[in-house]
Tab-separated table of C-alpha atoms and ligand atoms in Angstrom:
chain	number	residue	atom	x	y	z
A	414	GLY	CA	-111.715	122.616	44.286
A	415	GLY	CA	-111.709	120.340	41.207
A	416	ARG	CA	-109.063	119.716	39.084
A	417	PHE	CA	-109.696	122.590	36.656
A	418	SER	CA	-109.982	124.898	39.384
A	419	LYS	CA	-107.862	128.339	39.097
A	420	PRO	CA	-104.626	127.934	40.960
A	421	SER	CA	-105.093	129.795	44.360
A	422	ALA	CA	-102.336	130.811	46.982
A	423	THR	CA	-102.411	130.633	50.360
A	424	ARG	CA	-100.918	133.079	53.154
A	425	GLU	CA	-98.612	131.279	55.503
A	426	LYS	CA	-98.212	132.335	58.979
A	427	VAL	CA	-94.941	129.860	59.361
A	428	ILE	CA	-91.862	131.721	60.009
A	429	PHE	CA	-88.133	130.566	60.170
A	430	SER	CA	-88.387	130.291	64.179
A	431	ASP	CA	-90.928	127.589	63.471
A	432	VAL	CA	-88.038	125.379	61.637
A	433	ALA	CA	-85.858	123.765	64.301
A	434	GLY	CA	-82.181	123.198	63.398
A	435	GLN	CA	-81.348	123.285	59.677
A	436	ASP	CA	-79.317	126.156	60.132
A	437	GLN	CA	-77.650	126.316	56.827
A	438	ALA	CA	-80.673	125.786	55.186
A	439	LYS	CA	-82.303	128.483	56.604
A	440	LYS	CA	-79.541	130.616	56.000
A	441	GLU	CA	-79.281	130.248	52.670
A	442	VAL	CA	-83.384	130.492	52.088
A	443	ALA	CA	-83.197	133.777	53.945
A	444	GLU	CA	-81.186	135.568	51.349
A	445	LEU	CA	-84.369	135.271	49.112
A	446	VAL	CA	-86.542	137.153	51.705
A	447	ASP	CA	-85.373	140.571	50.691
A	448	PHE	CA	-85.440	139.990	47.237
A	449	LEU	CA	-89.385	139.059	47.632
A	450	ARG	CA	-89.807	141.658	49.955
A	451	ASP	CA	-88.477	144.668	47.869
A	452	PRO	CA	-87.681	143.196	44.109
A	453	GLN	CA	-87.299	146.640	42.608
A	454	ARG	CA	-83.787	147.201	44.897
A	455	PHE	CA	-82.388	144.278	43.325
A	456	GLU	CA	-83.709	145.285	39.486
A	457	ARG	CA	-82.435	148.858	40.092
A	458	VAL	CA	-78.580	147.664	40.215
A	459	GLY	CA	-79.095	144.967	38.015
A	460	ALA	CA	-78.551	142.061	40.139
A	461	LYS	CA	-79.708	138.945	39.280
A	462	VAL	CA	-81.217	136.582	41.696
A	463	PRO	CA	-81.859	132.957	41.187
A	464	HIS	CA	-85.488	132.022	40.518
A	465	GLY	CA	-85.230	128.206	41.087
A	466	VAL	CA	-83.899	126.696	44.368
A	467	LEU	CA	-84.055	122.600	44.931
A	468	LEU	CA	-84.474	121.561	48.373
A	469	VAL	CA	-83.014	118.190	48.690
A	470	GLY	CA	-82.894	116.050	51.840
A	471	PRO	CA	-84.975	112.929	53.250
A	472	PRO	CA	-88.568	112.566	53.885
A	473	GLY	CA	-89.934	114.655	56.713
A	474	THR	CA	-86.879	116.803	57.550
A	475	GLY	CA	-88.947	120.166	56.782
A	476	LYS	CA	-88.429	120.675	53.070
A	477	THR	CA	-92.197	122.009	53.015
A	478	LEU	CA	-91.895	123.863	56.115
A	479	LEU	CA	-89.034	125.840	55.076
A	480	ALA	CA	-90.663	126.621	51.721
A	481	LYS	CA	-93.558	127.894	53.595
A	482	ALA	CA	-91.640	130.141	56.217
A	483	LEU	CA	-89.942	131.775	53.254
A	484	ALA	CA	-93.352	132.644	52.115
A	485	GLY	CA	-94.341	133.726	55.900
A	486	GLU	CA	-91.140	135.701	56.140
A	487	ALA	CA	-91.406	137.579	53.141
A	488	ASP	CA	-95.372	137.895	53.297
A	489	VAL	CA	-96.001	136.722	49.547
A	490	PRO	CA	-98.568	134.297	48.266
A	491	PHE	CA	-97.478	130.833	48.340
A	492	PHE	CA	-98.606	128.546	45.387
A	493	SER	CA	-98.130	125.026	45.929
A	494	THR	CA	-98.410	121.917	44.037
A	495	SER	CA	-96.744	118.240	44.277
A	496	GLY	CA	-95.438	116.269	41.449
A	497	SER	CA	-97.649	113.290	42.548
A	498	GLU	CA	-100.700	115.798	41.716
A	499	PHE	CA	-99.896	115.566	38.245
A	500	ILE	CA	-99.984	111.883	38.294
A	501	GLU	CA	-103.404	111.629	40.448
A	502	ILE	CA	-105.234	114.697	39.472
A	503	PHE	CA	-104.097	116.673	36.496
A	504	VAL	CA	-104.224	113.520	34.410
A	505	GLY	CA	-104.099	114.809	30.851
A	506	VAL	CA	-104.006	118.516	31.766
A	507	GLY	CA	-100.485	118.434	33.431
A	508	ALA	CA	-98.707	121.278	31.254
A	509	GLY	CA	-101.783	123.488	30.996
A	510	ARG	CA	-102.056	123.339	34.724
A	511	VAL	CA	-98.157	124.145	35.088
A	512	ARG	CA	-98.720	127.121	32.679
A	513	LYS	CA	-101.841	128.337	34.705
A	514	MET	CA	-99.948	127.935	38.120
A	515	PHE	CA	-97.065	130.132	36.889
A	516	GLU	CA	-99.501	132.743	35.009
A	517	ALA	CA	-101.160	133.388	38.584
A	518	ALA	CA	-97.866	133.447	40.331
A	519	ARG	CA	-96.497	135.987	38.045
A	520	GLN	CA	-99.669	137.784	38.205
A	521	ALA	CA	-99.269	137.653	41.890
A	522	ALA	CA	-95.839	138.552	42.101
A	523	PRO	CA	-93.703	138.975	44.313
A	524	SER	CA	-94.859	135.310	45.048
A	525	ILE	CA	-93.464	131.569	45.678
A	526	ILE	CA	-94.324	128.689	43.688
A	527	PHE	CA	-93.598	125.379	45.727
A	528	ILE	CA	-93.383	122.007	43.815
A	529	ASP	CA	-93.241	118.960	45.967
A	530	GLU	CA	-91.852	115.579	45.444
A	531	LEU	CA	-90.403	116.880	41.930
A	532	ASP	CA	-88.767	113.584	41.412
A	533	SER	CA	-92.063	112.132	40.399
A	534	ILE	CA	-92.739	114.469	37.754
A	535	GLY	CA	-89.258	115.374	37.085
A	536	ARG	CA	-87.334	111.862	36.280
A	537	THR	CA	-84.879	111.665	33.505
A	538	ARG	CA	-86.963	111.805	30.160
A	539	GLY	CA	-87.195	108.606	28.441
A	540	THR	CA	-87.182	106.420	31.227
A	541	GLY	CA	-90.478	106.284	32.545
A	542	LEU	CA	-92.502	103.475	33.719
A	543	GLY	CA	-94.522	103.224	30.177
A	544	GLY	CA	-98.214	104.563	30.336
A	545	GLY	CA	-98.624	108.310	30.795
A	546	HIS	CA	-95.238	108.744	30.192
A	547	ASP	CA	-95.538	111.171	27.103
A	548	GLU	CA	-97.397	113.334	29.156
A	549	ARG	CA	-95.259	113.579	32.349
A	550	GLU	CA	-92.655	114.562	29.635
A	551	GLN	CA	-94.867	117.519	28.591
A	552	THR	CA	-95.300	118.161	32.108
A	553	LEU	CA	-91.680	118.388	32.884
A	554	ASN	CA	-91.362	120.288	29.561
A	555	GLN	CA	-93.712	122.783	30.663
A	556	ILE	CA	-91.768	123.469	34.076
A	557	LEU	CA	-88.617	123.727	32.056
A	558	ALA	CA	-90.284	126.355	29.520
A	559	GLU	CA	-91.879	128.411	32.174
A	560	LEU	CA	-88.517	128.637	34.416
A	561	ASP	CA	-86.659	129.769	30.911
A	562	GLY	CA	-89.377	132.157	30.453
A	563	PHE	CA	-88.545	134.539	33.502
A	564	ALA	CA	-87.673	137.701	32.841
A	565	ALA	CA	-84.500	138.322	35.241
A	566	ARG	CA	-86.793	141.049	37.305
A	567	GLU	CA	-89.769	138.920	37.656
A	568	ALA	CA	-89.986	138.238	41.444
A	569	VAL	CA	-91.496	134.716	41.261
A	570	VAL	CA	-89.096	132.330	43.317
A	571	VAL	CA	-89.670	128.768	42.494
A	572	LEU	CA	-88.922	126.320	45.128
A	573	ALA	CA	-88.764	122.310	44.522
A	574	ALA	CA	-88.315	119.781	46.978
A	575	THR	CA	-86.979	116.132	46.384
A	576	ASN	CA	-85.404	113.224	48.222
A	577	ARG	CA	-84.084	111.850	44.899
A	578	PRO	CA	-81.880	114.389	43.206
A	579	ASP	CA	-80.048	111.757	41.587
A	580	VAL	CA	-82.994	110.559	39.459
A	581	LEU	CA	-83.958	114.065	38.492
A	582	ASP	CA	-83.598	115.018	34.726
A	583	PRO	CA	-80.287	116.748	34.445
A	584	ALA	CA	-82.226	119.403	32.265
A	585	LEU	CA	-83.632	120.575	35.561
A	586	LEU	CA	-80.410	121.437	37.390
A	587	ARG	CA	-79.273	123.971	34.201
A	588	PRO	CA	-78.044	127.155	34.806
A	589	GLY	CA	-81.081	129.460	35.343
A	590	ARG	CA	-83.292	126.468	36.394
A	591	PHE	CA	-82.890	124.571	39.523
A	592	ASP	CA	-79.380	125.862	39.831
A	593	ARG	CA	-79.256	126.593	43.556
A	594	HIS	CA	-79.367	123.677	45.783
A	595	VAL	CA	-80.326	123.697	49.492
A	596	THR	CA	-79.680	120.656	51.823
A	597	LEU	CA	-81.602	119.392	54.748
A	598	ASN	CA	-80.298	116.877	57.050
A	599	LEU	CA	-81.763	114.673	59.439
A	600	PRO	CA	-81.395	116.338	63.025
A	601	ASP	CA	-78.990	115.674	65.358
A	602	LYS	CA	-79.610	115.408	69.027
A	603	ALA	CA	-79.828	119.100	69.610
A	604	ALA	CA	-81.930	119.744	66.555
A	605	ARG	CA	-84.271	116.917	67.757
A	606	ARG	CA	-84.700	118.630	71.129
A	607	ALA	CA	-85.608	121.626	69.351
A	608	ILE	CA	-88.116	120.195	67.310
A	609	LEU	CA	-89.570	118.073	70.211
A	610	GLY	CA	-89.745	121.766	72.150
A	611	ILE	CA	-91.382	123.118	69.468
A	612	HIS	CA	-94.253	120.446	68.640
A	613	ALA	CA	-94.562	119.923	72.734
A	614	ARG	CA	-95.419	123.844	72.857
A	615	ASP	CA	-99.213	123.077	73.993
A	616	LEU	CA	-98.649	119.839	75.418
A	617	PRO	CA	-99.175	119.199	79.017
A	618	LEU	CA	-95.977	116.961	79.581
A	619	GLU	CA	-95.232	115.769	83.301
A	620	ASP	CA	-91.516	116.778	83.488
A	621	PRO	CA	-90.334	118.824	80.249
A	622	ALA	CA	-86.950	117.345	81.128
A	623	ASP	CA	-88.174	113.967	79.510
A	624	LEU	CA	-87.787	115.837	76.205
A	625	ASP	CA	-83.969	115.658	76.358
A	626	VAL	CA	-84.211	111.969	77.088
A	627	MET	CA	-86.293	111.663	74.130
A	628	ALA	CA	-83.791	113.872	71.873
A	629	ALA	CA	-81.018	111.391	73.162
A	630	GLY	CA	-83.051	108.032	72.393
A	631	THR	CA	-84.208	109.055	68.871
A	632	PRO	CA	-81.202	109.065	66.764
A	633	GLY	CA	-82.284	108.924	62.912
A	634	PHE	CA	-85.832	110.334	63.596
A	635	SER	CA	-86.839	113.223	61.197
A	636	GLY	CA	-89.083	116.293	62.205
A	637	ALA	CA	-91.927	114.548	60.994
A	638	ASP	CA	-91.243	111.326	63.194
A	639	LEU	CA	-90.389	113.567	66.241
A	640	LYS	CA	-94.209	115.357	65.577
A	641	ASN	CA	-95.901	111.839	65.397
A	642	LEU	CA	-94.004	110.501	68.283
A	643	LEU	CA	-95.718	113.442	70.186
A	644	ASN	CA	-98.951	113.213	69.182
A	645	GLU	CA	-98.492	109.244	69.527
A	646	ALA	CA	-97.467	109.950	73.232
A	647	ALA	CA	-100.712	112.137	73.633
A	648	ILE	CA	-102.969	109.447	72.311
A	649	THR	CA	-101.372	106.946	74.840
A	650	ALA	CA	-101.819	109.408	77.604
A	651	ALA	CA	-105.491	109.817	76.411
A	652	ARG	CA	-106.371	105.983	76.492
A	653	ARG	CA	-105.282	105.415	79.785
A	654	ASN	CA	-107.335	108.609	80.844
A	655	GLY	CA	-104.253	110.312	82.077
A	656	GLN	CA	-104.084	113.934	82.911
A	657	ARG	CA	-100.313	114.629	81.792
A	658	ILE	CA	-97.874	112.937	79.075
A	659	SER	CA	-95.672	110.939	80.957
A	660	ARG	CA	-92.282	109.683	80.463
A	661	ASP	CA	-93.747	106.321	79.536
A	662	ASP	CA	-95.961	107.393	77.135
A	663	LEU	CA	-93.027	109.055	75.087
A	664	GLY	CA	-91.013	105.715	75.349
A	665	GLU	CA	-94.052	103.768	74.282
A	666	ALA	CA	-94.774	106.146	71.319
A	667	ARG	CA	-91.050	106.233	70.246
A	668	ASP	CA	-90.919	102.430	70.271
A	669	LYS	CA	-93.882	102.422	68.046
A	670	VAL	CA	-92.658	105.121	65.520
A	671	MET	CA	-89.306	103.088	65.397
A	672	MET	CA	-91.065	99.808	64.547
A	673	GLY	CA	-92.662	101.905	61.837
A	674	THR	CA	-96.577	100.958	62.941
A	675	VAL	CA	-96.820	105.012	63.242
A	676	ARG	CA	-94.494	105.998	60.756
A	677	SER	CA	-96.864	104.653	58.263
A	678	LEU	CA	-99.153	107.577	58.952
A	679	ALA	CA	-96.835	110.055	57.558
A	680	ILE	CA	-96.850	110.720	53.832
A	681	ARG	CA	-93.950	109.059	52.488
A	682	PRO	CA	-92.994	108.131	48.723
B	615	ATP	P1	-91.379	115.105	52.680
B	615	ATP	O1	-90.214	114.790	51.980
B	615	ATP	O2	-91.994	113.895	53.460
B	615	ATP	O3	-92.715	115.993	51.934
B	615	ATP	P2	-90.862	117.426	54.138
B	615	ATP	O4	-89.261	117.425	54.219
B	615	ATP	O5	-91.452	118.340	53.196
B	615	ATP	O6	-90.922	115.964	54.196
B	615	ATP	P3	-92.330	118.293	55.719
B	615	ATP	O7	-93.552	118.065	55.273
B	615	ATP	O8	-92.074	119.726	56.158
B	615	ATP	O9	-91.063	117.840	55.542
B	615	ATP	O10	-92.360	117.891	57.661
B	615	ATP	C1	-93.254	117.187	58.186
B	615	ATP	C2	-93.967	118.031	59.422
B	615	ATP	O11	-92.822	117.505	60.393
B	615	ATP	C3	-93.603	119.488	59.297
B	615	ATP	O12	-95.075	119.892	59.363
B	615	ATP	C4	-93.206	119.710	60.981
B	615	ATP	O13	-94.551	119.809	61.613
B	615	ATP	C5	-92.363	118.726	61.387
B	615	ATP	N1	-91.092	118.795	60.962
B	615	ATP	C6	-90.267	118.567	60.358
B	615	ATP	N2	-89.024	119.214	60.153
B	615	ATP	C7	-88.852	120.104	60.852
B	615	ATP	C8	-88.254	120.874	61.659
B	615	ATP	N3	-86.955	121.316	61.166
B	615	ATP	N4	-88.537	121.731	62.618
B	615	ATP	C9	-89.896	121.779	63.274
B	615	ATP	N5	-90.973	120.866	62.556
B	615	ATP	C10	-90.171	120.259	61.615
């Protein structure tokens, strides 16, 4: 839809088992499932559950995936936006867009709002790059106002993702706002193997043991890099008209991702 279309929610099918590794992050986010499934249980005894959760971690580590998995597990509507949308699409209407999205989420409660790339809209106020910076501040102020406006019992959880928590306006991190932080890390060897396993589920590999070799040979790769690696290997196999994906296809794809020729296809700041 256009920039003035009504904010709409999706129903996510992703669940926690689709997120490999990140055990600690999954555990922390999982605590919100019960609240979203049955908010009355918490309301009844006066329990205050956090509304704002900041997902912190390098690009491609699964922040968006984890947010969707929470929506999928709790089976609640998922309202999603990105900081960059406010700079590229909702120019001049950012604050109004924020207000409408929170309004729609409240009406649909229990629900989740996900704000990707919070840093692009949530940088410390007064240090913008000029042009449009007042506008950006208005949008940020509206986010703060919406977070403050939640009644304790309102079952809307706001997740925001960033790989630059250091540049965020401190106002965003105050109690009652994004006061709970969940960290996602680059995967270790075991987690890389698990990620490769998930994304190779439907791929015809010559030898599944090749994934062990790949997991060992990809330190520093993110989940998104590993997913790209598999797709690049499939493309390589197709180009040589192969029936299955070979260890050589995987190795070639790994080198490409490592050199950054595939990396550029991933969405990065
Ligand atoms: P960015 O900061 O670049 O937006 P992100 O942390 O939000 O990245 P995602 O967009 O969730 O990362 O990851 C990109 C894709 O990589 C996901 O859709 C998923 O397919 C894959 N991926 C990343 N991490 C994992 C993981 N832990 N398990 C399984 N798949 C993963």
